[in-house]
PDB file of C-alpha atoms in Angstrom:
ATOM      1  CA  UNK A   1     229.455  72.692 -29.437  1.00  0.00           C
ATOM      2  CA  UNK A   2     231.726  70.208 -27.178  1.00  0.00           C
ATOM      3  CA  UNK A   3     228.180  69.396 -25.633  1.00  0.00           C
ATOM      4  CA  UNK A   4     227.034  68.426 -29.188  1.00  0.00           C
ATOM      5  CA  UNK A   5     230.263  66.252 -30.294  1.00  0.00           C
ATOM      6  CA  UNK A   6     230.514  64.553 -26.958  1.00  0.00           C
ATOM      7  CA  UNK A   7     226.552  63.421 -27.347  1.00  0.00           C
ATOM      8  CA  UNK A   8     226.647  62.665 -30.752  1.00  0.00           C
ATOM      9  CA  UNK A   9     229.983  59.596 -29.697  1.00  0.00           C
ATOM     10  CA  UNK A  10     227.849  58.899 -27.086  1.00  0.00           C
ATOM     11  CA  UNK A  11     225.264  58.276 -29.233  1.00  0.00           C
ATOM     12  CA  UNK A  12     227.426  56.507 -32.109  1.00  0.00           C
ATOM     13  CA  UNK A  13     229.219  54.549 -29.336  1.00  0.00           C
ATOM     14  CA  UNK A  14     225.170  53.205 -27.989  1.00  0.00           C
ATOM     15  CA  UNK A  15     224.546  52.632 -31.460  1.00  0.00           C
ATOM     16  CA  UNK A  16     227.679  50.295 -32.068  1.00  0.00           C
ATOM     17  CA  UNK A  17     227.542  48.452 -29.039  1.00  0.00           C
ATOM     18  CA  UNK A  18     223.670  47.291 -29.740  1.00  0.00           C
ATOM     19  CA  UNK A  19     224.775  46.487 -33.275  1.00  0.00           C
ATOM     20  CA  UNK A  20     227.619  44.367 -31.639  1.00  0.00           C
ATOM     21  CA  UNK A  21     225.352  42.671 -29.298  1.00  0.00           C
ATOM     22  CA  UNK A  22     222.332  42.046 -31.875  1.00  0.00           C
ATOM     23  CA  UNK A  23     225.200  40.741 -34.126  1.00  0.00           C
ATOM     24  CA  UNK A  24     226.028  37.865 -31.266  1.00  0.00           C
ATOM     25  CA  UNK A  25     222.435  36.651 -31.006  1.00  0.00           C
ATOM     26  CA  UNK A  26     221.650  33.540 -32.922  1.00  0.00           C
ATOM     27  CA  UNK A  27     218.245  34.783 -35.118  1.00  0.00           C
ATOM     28  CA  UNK A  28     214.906  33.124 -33.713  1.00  0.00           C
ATOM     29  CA  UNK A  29     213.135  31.629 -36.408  1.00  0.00           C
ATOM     30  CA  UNK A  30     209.396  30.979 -36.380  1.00  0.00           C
ATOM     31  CA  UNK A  31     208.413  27.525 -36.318  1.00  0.00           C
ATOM     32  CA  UNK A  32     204.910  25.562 -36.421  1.00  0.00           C
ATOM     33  CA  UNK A  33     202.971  22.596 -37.250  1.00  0.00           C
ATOM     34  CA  UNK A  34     199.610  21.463 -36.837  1.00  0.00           C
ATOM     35  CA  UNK A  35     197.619  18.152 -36.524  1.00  0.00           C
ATOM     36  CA  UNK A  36     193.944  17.378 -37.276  1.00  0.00           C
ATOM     37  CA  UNK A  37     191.918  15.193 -35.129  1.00  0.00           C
ATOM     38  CA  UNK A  38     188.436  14.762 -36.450  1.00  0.00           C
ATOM     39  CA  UNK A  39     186.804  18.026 -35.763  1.00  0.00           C
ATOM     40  CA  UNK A  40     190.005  19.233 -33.810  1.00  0.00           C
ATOM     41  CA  UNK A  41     192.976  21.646 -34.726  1.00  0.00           C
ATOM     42  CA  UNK A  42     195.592  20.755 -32.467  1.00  0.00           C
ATOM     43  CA  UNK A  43     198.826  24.107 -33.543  1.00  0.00           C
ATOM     44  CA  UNK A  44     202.185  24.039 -31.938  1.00  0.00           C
ATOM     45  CA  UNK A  45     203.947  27.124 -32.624  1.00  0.00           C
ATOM     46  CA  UNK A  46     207.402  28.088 -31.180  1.00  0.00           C
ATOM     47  CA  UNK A  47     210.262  30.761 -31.622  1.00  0.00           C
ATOM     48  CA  UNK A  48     213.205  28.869 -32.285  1.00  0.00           C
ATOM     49  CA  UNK A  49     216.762  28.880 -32.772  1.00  0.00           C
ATOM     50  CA  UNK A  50     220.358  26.660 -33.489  1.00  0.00           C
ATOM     51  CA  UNK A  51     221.709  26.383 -30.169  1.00  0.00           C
ATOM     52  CA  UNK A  52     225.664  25.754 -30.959  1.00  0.00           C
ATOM     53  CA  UNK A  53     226.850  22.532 -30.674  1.00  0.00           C
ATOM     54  CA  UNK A  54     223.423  20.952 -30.027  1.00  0.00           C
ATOM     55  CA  UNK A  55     222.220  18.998 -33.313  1.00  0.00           C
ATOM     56  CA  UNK A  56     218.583  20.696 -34.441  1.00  0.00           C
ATOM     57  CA  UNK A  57     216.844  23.824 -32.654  1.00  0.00           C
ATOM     58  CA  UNK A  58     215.734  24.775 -29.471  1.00  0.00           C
ATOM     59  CA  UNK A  59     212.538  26.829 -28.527  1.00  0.00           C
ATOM     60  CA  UNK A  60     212.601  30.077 -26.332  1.00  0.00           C
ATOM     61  CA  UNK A  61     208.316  30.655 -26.991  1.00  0.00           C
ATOM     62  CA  UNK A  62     206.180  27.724 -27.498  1.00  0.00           C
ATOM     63  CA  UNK A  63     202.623  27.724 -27.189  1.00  0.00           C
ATOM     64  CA  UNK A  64     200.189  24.441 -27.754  1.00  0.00           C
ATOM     65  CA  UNK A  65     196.693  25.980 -29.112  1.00  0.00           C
ATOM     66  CA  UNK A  66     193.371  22.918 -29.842  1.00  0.00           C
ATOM     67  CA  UNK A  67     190.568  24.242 -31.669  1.00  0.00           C
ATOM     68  CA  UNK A  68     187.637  23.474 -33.374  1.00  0.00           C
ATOM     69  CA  UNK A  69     188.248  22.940 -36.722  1.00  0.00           C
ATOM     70  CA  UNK A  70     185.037  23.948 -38.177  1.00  0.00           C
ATOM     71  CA  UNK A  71     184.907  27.331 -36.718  1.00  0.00           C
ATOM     72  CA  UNK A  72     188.196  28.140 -35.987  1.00  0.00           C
ATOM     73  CA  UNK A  73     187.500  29.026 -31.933  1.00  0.00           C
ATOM     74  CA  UNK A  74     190.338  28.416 -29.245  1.00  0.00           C
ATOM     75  CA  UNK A  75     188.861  25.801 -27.009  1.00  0.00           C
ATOM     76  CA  UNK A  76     192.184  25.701 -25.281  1.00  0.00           C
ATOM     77  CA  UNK A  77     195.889  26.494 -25.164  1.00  0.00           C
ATOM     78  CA  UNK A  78     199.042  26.047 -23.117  1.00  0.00           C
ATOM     79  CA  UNK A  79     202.295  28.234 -22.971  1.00  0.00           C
ATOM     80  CA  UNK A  80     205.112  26.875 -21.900  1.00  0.00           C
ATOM     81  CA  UNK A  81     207.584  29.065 -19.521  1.00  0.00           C
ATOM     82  CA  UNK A  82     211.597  28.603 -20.552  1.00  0.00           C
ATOM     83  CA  UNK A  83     213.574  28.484 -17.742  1.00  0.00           C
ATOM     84  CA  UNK A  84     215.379  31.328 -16.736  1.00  0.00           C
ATOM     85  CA  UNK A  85     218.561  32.654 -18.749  1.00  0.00           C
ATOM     86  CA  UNK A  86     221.545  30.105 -17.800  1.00  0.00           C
ATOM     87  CA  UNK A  87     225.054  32.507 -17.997  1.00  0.00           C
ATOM     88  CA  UNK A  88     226.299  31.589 -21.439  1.00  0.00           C
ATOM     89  CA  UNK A  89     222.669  30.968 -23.034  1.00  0.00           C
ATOM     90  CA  UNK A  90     221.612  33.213 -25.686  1.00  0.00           C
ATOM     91  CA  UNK A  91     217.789  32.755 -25.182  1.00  0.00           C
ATOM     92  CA  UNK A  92     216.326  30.709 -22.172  1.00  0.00           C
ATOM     93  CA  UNK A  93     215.279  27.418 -23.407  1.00  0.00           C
ATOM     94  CA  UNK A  94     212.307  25.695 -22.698  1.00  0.00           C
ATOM     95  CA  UNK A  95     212.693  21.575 -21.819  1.00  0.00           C
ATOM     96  CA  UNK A  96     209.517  20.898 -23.149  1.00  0.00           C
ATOM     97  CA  UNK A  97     209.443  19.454 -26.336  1.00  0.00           C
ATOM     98  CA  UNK A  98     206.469  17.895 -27.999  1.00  0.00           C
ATOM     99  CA  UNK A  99     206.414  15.168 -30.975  1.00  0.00           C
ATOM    100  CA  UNK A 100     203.693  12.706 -31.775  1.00  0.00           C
ATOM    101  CA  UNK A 101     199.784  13.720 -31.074  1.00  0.00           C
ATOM    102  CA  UNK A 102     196.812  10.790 -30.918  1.00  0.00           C
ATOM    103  CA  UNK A 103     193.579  11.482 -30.743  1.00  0.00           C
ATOM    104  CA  UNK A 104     191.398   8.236 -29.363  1.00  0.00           C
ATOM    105  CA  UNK A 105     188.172   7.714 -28.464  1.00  0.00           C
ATOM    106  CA  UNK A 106     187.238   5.412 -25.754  1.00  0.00           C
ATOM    107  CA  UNK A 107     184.825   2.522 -25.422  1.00  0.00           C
ATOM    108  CA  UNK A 108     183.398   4.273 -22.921  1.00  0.00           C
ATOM    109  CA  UNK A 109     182.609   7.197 -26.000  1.00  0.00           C
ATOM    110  CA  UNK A 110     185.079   9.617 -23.890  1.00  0.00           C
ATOM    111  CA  UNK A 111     187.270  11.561 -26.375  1.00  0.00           C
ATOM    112  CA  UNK A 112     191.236  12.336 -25.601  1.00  0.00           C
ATOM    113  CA  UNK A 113     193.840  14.469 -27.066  1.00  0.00           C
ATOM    114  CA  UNK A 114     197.474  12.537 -26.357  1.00  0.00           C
ATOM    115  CA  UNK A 115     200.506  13.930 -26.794  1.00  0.00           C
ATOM    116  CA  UNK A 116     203.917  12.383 -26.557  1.00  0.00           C
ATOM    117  CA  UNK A 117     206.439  15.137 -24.330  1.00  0.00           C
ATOM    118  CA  UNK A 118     210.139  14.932 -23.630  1.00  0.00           C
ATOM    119  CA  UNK A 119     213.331  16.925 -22.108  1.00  0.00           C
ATOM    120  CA  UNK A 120     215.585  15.257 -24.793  1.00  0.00           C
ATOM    121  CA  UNK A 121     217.120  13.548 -21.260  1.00  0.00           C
ATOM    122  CA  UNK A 122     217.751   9.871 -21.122  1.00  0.00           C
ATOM    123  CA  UNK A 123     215.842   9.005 -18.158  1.00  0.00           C
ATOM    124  CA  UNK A 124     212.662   6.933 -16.272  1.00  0.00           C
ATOM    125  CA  UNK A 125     211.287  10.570 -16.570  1.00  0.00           C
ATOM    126  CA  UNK A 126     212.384  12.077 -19.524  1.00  0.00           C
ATOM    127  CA  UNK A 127     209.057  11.373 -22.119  1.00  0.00           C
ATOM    128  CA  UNK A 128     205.731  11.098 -20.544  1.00  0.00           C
ATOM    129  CA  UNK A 129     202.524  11.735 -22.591  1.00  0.00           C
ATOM    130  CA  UNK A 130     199.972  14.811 -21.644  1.00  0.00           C
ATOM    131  CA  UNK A 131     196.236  14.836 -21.783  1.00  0.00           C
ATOM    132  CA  UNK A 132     193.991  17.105 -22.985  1.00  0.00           C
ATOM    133  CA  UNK A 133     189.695  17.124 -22.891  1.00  0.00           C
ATOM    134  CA  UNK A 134     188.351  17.284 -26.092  1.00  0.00           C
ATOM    135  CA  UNK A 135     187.482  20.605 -25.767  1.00  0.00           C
ATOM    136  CA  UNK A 136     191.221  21.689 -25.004  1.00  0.00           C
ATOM    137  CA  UNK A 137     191.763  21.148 -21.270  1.00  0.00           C
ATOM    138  CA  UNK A 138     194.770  20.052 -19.875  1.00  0.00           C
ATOM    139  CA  UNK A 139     193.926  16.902 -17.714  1.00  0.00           C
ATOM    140  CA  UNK A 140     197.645  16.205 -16.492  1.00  0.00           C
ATOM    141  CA  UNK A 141     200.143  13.675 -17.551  1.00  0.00           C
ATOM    142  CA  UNK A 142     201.471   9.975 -17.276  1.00  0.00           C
ATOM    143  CA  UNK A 143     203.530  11.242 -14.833  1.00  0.00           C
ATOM    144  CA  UNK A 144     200.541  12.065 -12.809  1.00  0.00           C
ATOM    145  CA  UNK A 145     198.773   8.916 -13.434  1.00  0.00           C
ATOM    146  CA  UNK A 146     200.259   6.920 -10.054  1.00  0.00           C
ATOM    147  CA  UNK A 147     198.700  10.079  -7.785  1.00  0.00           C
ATOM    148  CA  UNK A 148     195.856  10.194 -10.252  1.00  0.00           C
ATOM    149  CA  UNK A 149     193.375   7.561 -10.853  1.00  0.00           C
ATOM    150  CA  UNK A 150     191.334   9.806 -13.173  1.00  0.00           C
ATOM    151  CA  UNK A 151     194.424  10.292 -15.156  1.00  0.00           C
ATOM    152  CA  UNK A 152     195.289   6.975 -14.860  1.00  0.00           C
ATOM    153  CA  UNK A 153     191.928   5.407 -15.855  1.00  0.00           C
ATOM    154  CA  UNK A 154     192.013   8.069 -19.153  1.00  0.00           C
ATOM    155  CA  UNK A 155     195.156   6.938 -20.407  1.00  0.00           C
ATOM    156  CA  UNK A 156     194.150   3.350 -19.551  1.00  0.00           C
ATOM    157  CA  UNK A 157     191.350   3.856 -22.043  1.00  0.00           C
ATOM    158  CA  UNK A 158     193.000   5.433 -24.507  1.00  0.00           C
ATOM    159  CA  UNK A 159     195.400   2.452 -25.210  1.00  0.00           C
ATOM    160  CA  UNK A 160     193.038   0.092 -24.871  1.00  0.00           C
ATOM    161  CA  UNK A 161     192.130  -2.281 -28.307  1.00  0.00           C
ATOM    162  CA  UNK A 162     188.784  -1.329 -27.902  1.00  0.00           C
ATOM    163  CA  UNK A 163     189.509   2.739 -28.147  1.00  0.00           C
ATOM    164  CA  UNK A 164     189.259   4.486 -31.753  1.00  0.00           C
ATOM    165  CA  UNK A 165     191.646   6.506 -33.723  1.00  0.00           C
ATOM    166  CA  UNK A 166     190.200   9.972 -34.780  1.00  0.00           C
ATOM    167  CA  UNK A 167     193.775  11.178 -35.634  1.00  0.00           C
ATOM    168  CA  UNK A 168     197.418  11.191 -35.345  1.00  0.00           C
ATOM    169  CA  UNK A 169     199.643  13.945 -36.310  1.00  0.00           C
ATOM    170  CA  UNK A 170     202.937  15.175 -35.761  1.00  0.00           C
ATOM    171  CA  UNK A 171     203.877  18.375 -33.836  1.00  0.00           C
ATOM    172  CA  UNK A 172     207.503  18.129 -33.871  1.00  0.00           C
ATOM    173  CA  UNK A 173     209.089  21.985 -34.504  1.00  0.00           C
ATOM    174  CA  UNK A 174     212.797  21.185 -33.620  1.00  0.00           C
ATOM    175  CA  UNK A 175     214.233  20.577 -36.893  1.00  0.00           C
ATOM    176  CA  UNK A 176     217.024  22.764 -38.334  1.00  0.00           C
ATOM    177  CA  UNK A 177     215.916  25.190 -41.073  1.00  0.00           C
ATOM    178  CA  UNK A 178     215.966  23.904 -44.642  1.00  0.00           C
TER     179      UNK A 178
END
């Protein structure tokens, strides 16, 4: 019988403490928006949260995902790591965040997927865009472009007058909840 007590505090005492701790987490909320690019789905979708003190929300899970639109297939998709749990965090945070996508067409009839990145930093560093293929592979980034001269020459083309729009969209998840 003292067996049986003594387990069932222990048990009562687990099942406080978790319902302390799960009552100190901030709730993630599920966050996503998409962008279409001609024939192209391009699907940010993150699990988010109000970090206190920090105006809007901040992503522990965020994963990029460009399709085609027509039959719904993955061409390609990046997940982005957060950095490890910082004492004091409730969820590790990841730096990336994404905002505006463009979708050009070259003169030379290459197709890009752009996206505009930051670390919400104020720095040389702190936005750079990333490049995708068409059919959802990561080329690199502006930052890349110096060591690059593919990268360099894609981005080049991509700005240039005599590229075409086949989309712009907005991917930006961060907001605070309505």
């Amino acid at each position: 019988m003292k067996n049986t007590v003594l387990l069932g505090l222990l048990l009562a005492a687990a099942g406080f403490a978790q319902t302390a701790n799960a009552a100190g987490k901030v709730p993630l909320v599920q966050r996503s928006a998409v962008a279409q690019c001609a024939d192209r789905k391009i699907e940010l979708k993150g699990a988010c949260f109000k970090q206190e003190g920090i105006p809007g929300l901040s992503c522990t899970k965020q994963r990029l995902s460009i399709s085609d639109a027509s039959t719904g297939r993955e061409l390609g998709s990046q997940t982005f790591q957060p950095a490890p749990l910082q004492k004091g965090d409730v969820y590790p945070l990841i730096s990336e965040r994404l905002s505006e996508v463009s979708c050009k067409e070259t003169a030379a009839k290459e197709k890009f997927i752009v996206i505009m990145m930051s670390n919400g930093g104020n720095c040389d560093q702190c936005e750079w865009q990333q490049l995708y293929t068409w059919d959802g592979k990561m080329l690199g980034s502006s930052n890349d472009a110096k060591k690059d001269p593919a990268i360099n020459a894609a981005l080049k083309g991509t700005e240039n007058k005599k590229a075409k729009s086949l989309g712009a969209g907005d991917l930006y998840i961060y907001s605070e909840v309505d």
